[in-house]
């Protein structure tokens, strides 16, 4: 029973320490795409730790599960895990608790996806009322929708055919290539399917609000996807252009004033664009990506090590 306990401990340590280490790092703002990948690998490693611990605990608790799990393994491999004749109440309780957590996570993710689909359909229906399709226009095709409105705004509706929406006030406020930069920003969201990252982070944070890594994962996903989309736009139209577009869209919302704002990330994004901090070198980006990719491999090594040692 040492391996399931070690996996639980590894998952708990990762869930507590990883957010603190990433919060101290200065590079995520310079490389948001790499940071998104690192966060996904960290969260994936935590979930993998708990999933593997659940499977091995179930194998220790019930002989039927053990027989299926180690059906093709030599007898020495089973002995290497020291599961014993029965794992006792500790193994049963751990397996059931982790299985319940997995079911709860799946239920929260399903709920989040269904809610997002309902919201998307409602907004899509509203768009069709306010901006009906033109004769001969394909309703399944990607389209830019211009809405009459006094408030400058632009957003995207995710889905199989993402829609970019911009108000007439935004058309009047944005000058030159600023509108193109905003549209490139929104297209960056659509092409990278950032909506799925947001769904997963909200489901985990909502289902387990006391787990530090999941709460930090949700907060960072909302911030990093915006930085990543800003970089997509800035590479095409320049940092100053997208920064001025952000100011133009948000200057009437009080986000740049001396008082706390409901959208503090907007002013941070503008400062980041204007500071023009250099990107990391290609070699360092590659090392960070490779190191993050290895993080989910750690629980796999812990889980497989006794069996591999028995075979050798």
PDB file of N, CA and C in Angstrom, residues 125-182:
ATOM      1  N   UNK A 125     -29.008  33.149 -30.485  1.00  0.00           N
ATOM      2  CA  UNK A 125     -30.374  33.503 -30.876  1.00  0.00           C
ATOM      3  C   UNK A 125     -30.579  35.013 -30.810  1.00  0.00           C
ATOM      4  N   UNK A 126     -29.996  35.640 -29.791  1.00  0.00           N
ATOM      5  CA  UNK A 126     -30.110  37.100 -29.688  1.00  0.00           C
ATOM      6  C   UNK A 126     -29.419  37.787 -30.864  1.00  0.00           C
ATOM      7  N   UNK A 127     -28.278  37.242 -31.277  1.00  0.00           N
ATOM      8  CA  UNK A 127     -27.574  37.814 -32.418  1.00  0.00           C
ATOM      9  C   UNK A 127     -28.401  37.699 -33.702  1.00  0.00           C
ATOM     10  N   UNK A 128     -29.064  36.541 -33.872  1.00  0.00           N
ATOM     11  CA  UNK A 128     -29.882  36.375 -35.069  1.00  0.00           C
ATOM     12  C   UNK A 128     -31.040  37.363 -35.102  1.00  0.00           C
ATOM     13  N   UNK A 129     -31.543  37.733 -33.908  1.00  0.00           N
ATOM     14  CA  UNK A 129     -32.622  38.719 -33.860  1.00  0.00           C
ATOM     15  C   UNK A 129     -32.091  40.108 -34.173  1.00  0.00           C
ATOM     16  N   UNK A 130     -30.948  40.443 -33.587  1.00  0.00           N
ATOM     17  CA  UNK A 130     -30.400  41.785 -33.772  1.00  0.00           C
ATOM     18  C   UNK A 130     -29.647  41.944 -35.089  1.00  0.00           C
ATOM     19  N   UNK A 131     -29.110  40.821 -35.614  1.00  0.00           N
ATOM     20  CA  UNK A 131     -28.360  40.878 -36.883  1.00  0.00           C
ATOM     21  C   UNK A 131     -28.725  39.645 -37.692  1.00  0.00           C
ATOM     22  N   UNK A 132     -29.888  39.638 -38.330  1.00  0.00           N
ATOM     23  CA  UNK A 132     -30.327  38.447 -39.071  1.00  0.00           C
ATOM     24  C   UNK A 132     -29.398  38.138 -40.246  1.00  0.00           C
ATOM     25  N   UNK A 133     -29.422  36.868 -40.631  1.00  0.00           N
ATOM     26  CA  UNK A 133     -28.602  36.433 -41.758  1.00  0.00           C
ATOM     27  C   UNK A 133     -29.057  37.104 -43.049  1.00  0.00           C
ATOM     28  N   UNK A 134     -28.101  37.415 -43.882  1.00  0.00           N
ATOM     29  CA  UNK A 134     -28.412  37.964 -45.199  1.00  0.00           C
ATOM     30  C   UNK A 134     -28.850  36.850 -46.140  1.00  0.00           C
ATOM     31  N   UNK A 135     -29.603  37.171 -47.181  1.00  0.00           N
ATOM     32  CA  UNK A 135     -30.027  36.143 -48.142  1.00  0.00           C
ATOM     33  C   UNK A 135     -28.818  35.420 -48.735  1.00  0.00           C
ATOM     34  N   UNK A 136     -28.855  34.094 -48.666  1.00  0.00           N
ATOM     35  CA  UNK A 136     -27.771  33.292 -49.212  1.00  0.00           C
ATOM     36  C   UNK A 136     -26.598  33.092 -48.275  1.00  0.00           C
ATOM     37  N   UNK A 137     -26.629  33.692 -47.097  1.00  0.00           N
ATOM     38  CA  UNK A 137     -25.510  33.554 -46.156  1.00  0.00           C
ATOM     39  C   UNK A 137     -25.594  32.209 -45.449  1.00  0.00           C
ATOM     40  N   UNK A 138     -24.456  31.527 -45.316  1.00  0.00           N
ATOM     41  CA  UNK A 138     -24.400  30.215 -44.689  1.00  0.00           C
ATOM     42  C   UNK A 138     -24.427  30.386 -43.174  1.00  0.00           C
ATOM     43  N   UNK A 139     -25.434  29.859 -42.478  1.00  0.00           N
ATOM     44  CA  UNK A 139     -25.489  30.036 -41.027  1.00  0.00           C
ATOM     45  C   UNK A 139     -24.401  29.289 -40.286  1.00  0.00           C
ATOM     46  N   UNK A 140     -23.785  28.275 -40.918  1.00  0.00           N
ATOM     47  CA  UNK A 140     -22.733  27.504 -40.251  1.00  0.00           C
ATOM     48  C   UNK A 140     -21.348  28.092 -40.480  1.00  0.00           C
ATOM     49  N   UNK A 141     -21.230  29.050 -41.343  1.00  0.00           N
ATOM     50  CA  UNK A 141     -19.925  29.625 -41.642  1.00  0.00           C
ATOM     51  C   UNK A 141     -19.503  30.647 -40.607  1.00  0.00           C
ATOM     52  N   UNK A 142     -18.197  30.781 -40.424  1.00  0.00           N
ATOM     53  CA  UNK A 142     -17.695  31.807 -39.519  1.00  0.00           C
ATOM     54  C   UNK A 142     -18.048  33.178 -40.080  1.00  0.00           C
ATOM     55  N   UNK A 143     -18.491  34.073 -39.194  1.00  0.00           N
ATOM     56  CA  UNK A 143     -18.943  35.361 -39.686  1.00  0.00           C
ATOM     57  C   UNK A 143     -18.631  36.448 -38.672  1.00  0.00           C
ATOM     58  N   UNK A 144     -18.439  37.650 -39.186  1.00  0.00           N
ATOM     59  CA  UNK A 144     -18.275  38.836 -38.360  1.00  0.00           C
ATOM     60  C   UNK A 144     -19.626  39.520 -38.239  1.00  0.00           C
ATOM     61  N   UNK A 145     -20.063  39.774 -37.009  1.00  0.00           N
ATOM     62  CA  UNK A 145     -21.364  40.368 -36.762  1.00  0.00           C
ATOM     63  C   UNK A 145     -21.159  41.767 -36.195  1.00  0.00           C
ATOM     64  N   UNK A 146     -21.797  42.759 -36.806  1.00  0.00           N
ATOM     65  CA  UNK A 146     -21.761  44.137 -36.328  1.00  0.00           C
ATOM     66  C   UNK A 146     -23.115  44.456 -35.715  1.00  0.00           C
ATOM     67  N   UNK A 147     -23.106  44.858 -34.441  1.00  0.00           N
ATOM     68  CA  UNK A 147     -24.331  45.165 -33.721  1.00  0.00           C
ATOM     69  C   UNK A 147     -24.424  46.660 -33.450  1.00  0.00           C
ATOM     70  N   UNK A 148     -25.622  47.176 -33.506  1.00  0.00           N
ATOM     71  CA  UNK A 148     -25.856  48.560 -33.116  1.00  0.00           C
ATOM     72  C   UNK A 148     -25.735  48.658 -31.600  1.00  0.00           C
ATOM     73  N   UNK A 149     -24.907  49.572 -31.124  1.00  0.00           N
ATOM     74  CA  UNK A 149     -24.724  49.713 -29.685  1.00  0.00           C
ATOM     75  C   UNK A 149     -23.965  50.973 -29.341  1.00  0.00           C
ATOM     76  N   UNK A 150     -24.291  51.560 -28.189  1.00  0.00           N
ATOM     77  CA  UNK A 150     -23.640  52.796 -27.757  1.00  0.00           C
ATOM     78  C   UNK A 150     -22.377  52.527 -26.946  1.00  0.00           C
ATOM     79  N   UNK A 151     -22.161  51.279 -26.576  1.00  0.00           N
ATOM     80  CA  UNK A 151     -20.996  50.939 -25.766  1.00  0.00           C
ATOM     81  C   UNK A 151     -19.964  50.232 -26.635  1.00  0.00           C
ATOM     82  N   UNK A 152     -18.735  50.731 -26.700  1.00  0.00           N
ATOM     83  CA  UNK A 152     -17.717  50.063 -27.521  1.00  0.00           C
ATOM     84  C   UNK A 152     -17.368  48.701 -26.941  1.00  0.00           C
ATOM     85  N   UNK A 153     -17.513  47.679 -27.745  1.00  0.00           N
ATOM     86  CA  UNK A 153     -17.256  46.330 -27.247  1.00  0.00           C
ATOM     87  C   UNK A 153     -16.978  45.401 -28.415  1.00  0.00           C
ATOM     88  N   UNK A 154     -16.266  44.347 -28.132  1.00  0.00           N
ATOM     89  CA  UNK A 154     -15.999  43.291 -29.111  1.00  0.00           C
ATOM     90  C   UNK A 154     -15.798  42.000 -28.338  1.00  0.00           C
ATOM     91  N   UNK A 155     -16.382  40.911 -28.826  1.00  0.00           N
ATOM     92  CA  UNK A 155     -16.229  39.640 -28.156  1.00  0.00           C
ATOM     93  C   UNK A 155     -16.404  38.519 -29.170  1.00  0.00           C
ATOM     94  N   UNK A 156     -16.184  37.309 -28.716  1.00  0.00           N
ATOM     95  CA  UNK A 156     -16.305  36.154 -29.590  1.00  0.00           C
ATOM     96  C   UNK A 156     -17.230  35.139 -28.948  1.00  0.00           C
ATOM     97  N   UNK A 157     -17.969  34.458 -29.792  1.00  0.00           N
ATOM     98  CA  UNK A 157     -18.830  33.364 -29.359  1.00  0.00           C
ATOM     99  C   UNK A 157     -18.176  32.060 -29.794  1.00  0.00           C
ATOM    100  N   UNK A 158     -17.713  31.238 -28.839  1.00  0.00           N
ATOM    101  CA  UNK A 158     -17.048  29.989 -29.218  1.00  0.00           C
ATOM    102  C   UNK A 158     -18.052  28.984 -29.758  1.00  0.00           C
ATOM    103  N   UNK A 159     -17.529  27.954 -30.382  1.00  0.00           N
ATOM    104  CA  UNK A 159     -18.372  26.907 -30.940  1.00  0.00           C
ATOM    105  C   UNK A 159     -17.743  26.317 -32.183  1.00  0.00           C
ATOM    106  N   UNK A 160     -18.489  25.463 -32.850  1.00  0.00           N
ATOM    107  CA  UNK A 160     -17.976  24.851 -34.079  1.00  0.00           C
ATOM    108  C   UNK A 160     -17.682  25.901 -35.140  1.00  0.00           C
ATOM    109  N   UNK A 161     -18.498  26.956 -35.185  1.00  0.00           N
ATOM    110  CA  UNK A 161     -18.267  28.080 -36.099  1.00  0.00           C
ATOM    111  C   UNK A 161     -18.221  29.359 -35.263  1.00  0.00           C
ATOM    112  N   UNK A 162     -17.061  29.699 -34.707  1.00  0.00           N
ATOM    113  CA  UNK A 162     -16.978  30.875 -33.835  1.00  0.00           C
ATOM    114  C   UNK A 162     -17.398  32.141 -34.564  1.00  0.00           C
ATOM    115  N   UNK A 163     -18.063  33.016 -33.828  1.00  0.00           N
ATOM    116  CA  UNK A 163     -18.525  34.280 -34.386  1.00  0.00           C
ATOM    117  C   UNK A 163     -17.835  35.439 -33.675  1.00  0.00           C
ATOM    118  N   UNK A 164     -17.365  36.384 -34.447  1.00  0.00           N
ATOM    119  CA  UNK A 164     -16.764  37.595 -33.913  1.00  0.00           C
ATOM    120  C   UNK A 164     -17.808  38.700 -33.945  1.00  0.00           C
ATOM    121  N   UNK A 165     -18.013  39.340 -32.802  1.00  0.00           N
ATOM    122  CA  UNK A 165     -19.051  40.348 -32.660  1.00  0.00           C
ATOM    123  C   UNK A 165     -18.401  41.675 -32.277  1.00  0.00           C
ATOM    124  N   UNK A 166     -18.801  42.749 -32.941  1.00  0.00           N
ATOM    125  CA  UNK A 166     -18.282  44.081 -32.643  1.00  0.00           C
ATOM    126  C   UNK A 166     -19.446  45.060 -32.721  1.00  0.00           C
ATOM    127  N   UNK A 167     -19.453  46.044 -31.826  1.00  0.00           N
ATOM    128  CA  UNK A 167     -20.542  47.019 -31.816  1.00  0.00           C
ATOM    129  C   UNK A 167     -20.180  48.213 -32.701  1.00  0.00           C
ATOM    130  N   UNK A 168     -21.222  48.958 -33.099  1.00  0.00           N
ATOM    131  CA  UNK A 168     -20.983  50.143 -33.922  1.00  0.00           C
ATOM    132  C   UNK A 168     -20.203  51.206 -33.151  1.00  0.00           C
ATOM    133  N   UNK A 169     -20.390  51.252 -31.820  1.00  0.00           N
ATOM    134  CA  UNK A 169     -19.616  52.198 -31.016  1.00  0.00           C
ATOM    135  C   UNK A 169     -18.128  51.876 -31.075  1.00  0.00           C
ATOM    136  N   UNK A 170     -17.800  50.591 -31.096  1.00  0.00           N
ATOM    137  CA  UNK A 170     -16.396  50.205 -31.218  1.00  0.00           C
ATOM    138  C   UNK A 170     -15.850  50.583 -32.582  1.00  0.00           C
ATOM    139  N   UNK A 171     -16.665  50.433 -33.616  1.00  0.00           N
ATOM    140  CA  UNK A 171     -16.222  50.827 -34.950  1.00  0.00           C
ATOM    141  C   UNK A 171     -15.903  52.317 -34.995  1.00  0.00           C
ATOM    142  N   UNK A 172     -16.696  53.118 -34.264  1.00  0.00           N
ATOM    143  CA  UNK A 172     -16.435  54.550 -34.242  1.00  0.00           C
ATOM    144  C   UNK A 172     -15.282  54.937 -33.351  1.00  0.00           C
ATOM    145  N   UNK A 173     -15.012  54.149 -32.326  1.00  0.00           N
ATOM    146  CA  UNK A 173     -13.951  54.482 -31.370  1.00  0.00           C
ATOM    147  C   UNK A 173     -12.575  54.046 -31.858  1.00  0.00           C
ATOM    148  N   UNK A 174     -12.490  52.891 -32.499  1.00  0.00           N
ATOM    149  CA  UNK A 174     -11.200  52.353 -32.899  1.00  0.00           C
ATOM    150  C   UNK A 174     -10.744  52.982 -34.211  1.00  0.00           C
ATOM    151  N   UNK A 175      -9.492  53.353 -34.262  1.00  0.00           N
ATOM    152  CA  UNK A 175      -8.943  54.058 -35.415  1.00  0.00           C
ATOM    153  C   UNK A 175      -7.926  53.185 -36.149  1.00  0.00           C
ATOM    154  N   UNK A 176      -7.854  53.388 -37.446  1.00  0.00           N
ATOM    155  CA  UNK A 176      -6.832  52.719 -38.244  1.00  0.00           C
ATOM    156  C   UNK A 176      -6.905  51.211 -38.119  1.00  0.00           C
ATOM    157  N   UNK A 177      -5.768  50.615 -37.784  1.00  0.00           N
ATOM    158  CA  UNK A 177      -5.692  49.157 -37.692  1.00  0.00           C
ATOM    159  C   UNK A 177      -6.054  48.633 -36.313  1.00  0.00           C
ATOM    160  N   UNK A 178      -6.562  49.517 -35.437  1.00  0.00           N
ATOM    161  CA  UNK A 178      -6.933  49.049 -34.094  1.00  0.00           C
ATOM    162  C   UNK A 178      -8.061  48.021 -34.153  1.00  0.00           C
ATOM    163  N   UNK A 179      -9.035  48.238 -35.022  1.00  0.00           N
ATOM    164  CA  UNK A 179     -10.119  47.275 -35.157  1.00  0.00           C
ATOM    165  C   UNK A 179      -9.584  45.935 -35.657  1.00  0.00           C
ATOM    166  N   UNK A 180      -8.669  45.969 -36.613  1.00  0.00           N
ATOM    167  CA  UNK A 180      -8.067  44.727 -37.100  1.00  0.00           C
ATOM    168  C   UNK A 180      -7.330  44.003 -35.973  1.00  0.00           C
ATOM    169  N   UNK A 181      -6.667  44.784 -35.105  1.00  0.00           N
ATOM    170  CA  UNK A 181      -5.946  44.171 -33.982  1.00  0.00           C
ATOM    171  C   UNK A 181      -6.915  43.512 -33.008  1.00  0.00           C
ATOM    172  N   UNK A 182      -8.054  44.162 -32.732  1.00  0.00           N
ATOM    173  CA  UNK A 182      -9.056  43.571 -31.841  1.00  0.00           C
ATOM    174  C   UNK A 182      -9.608  42.284 -32.444  1.00  0.00           C
TER     175      UNK A 182
END
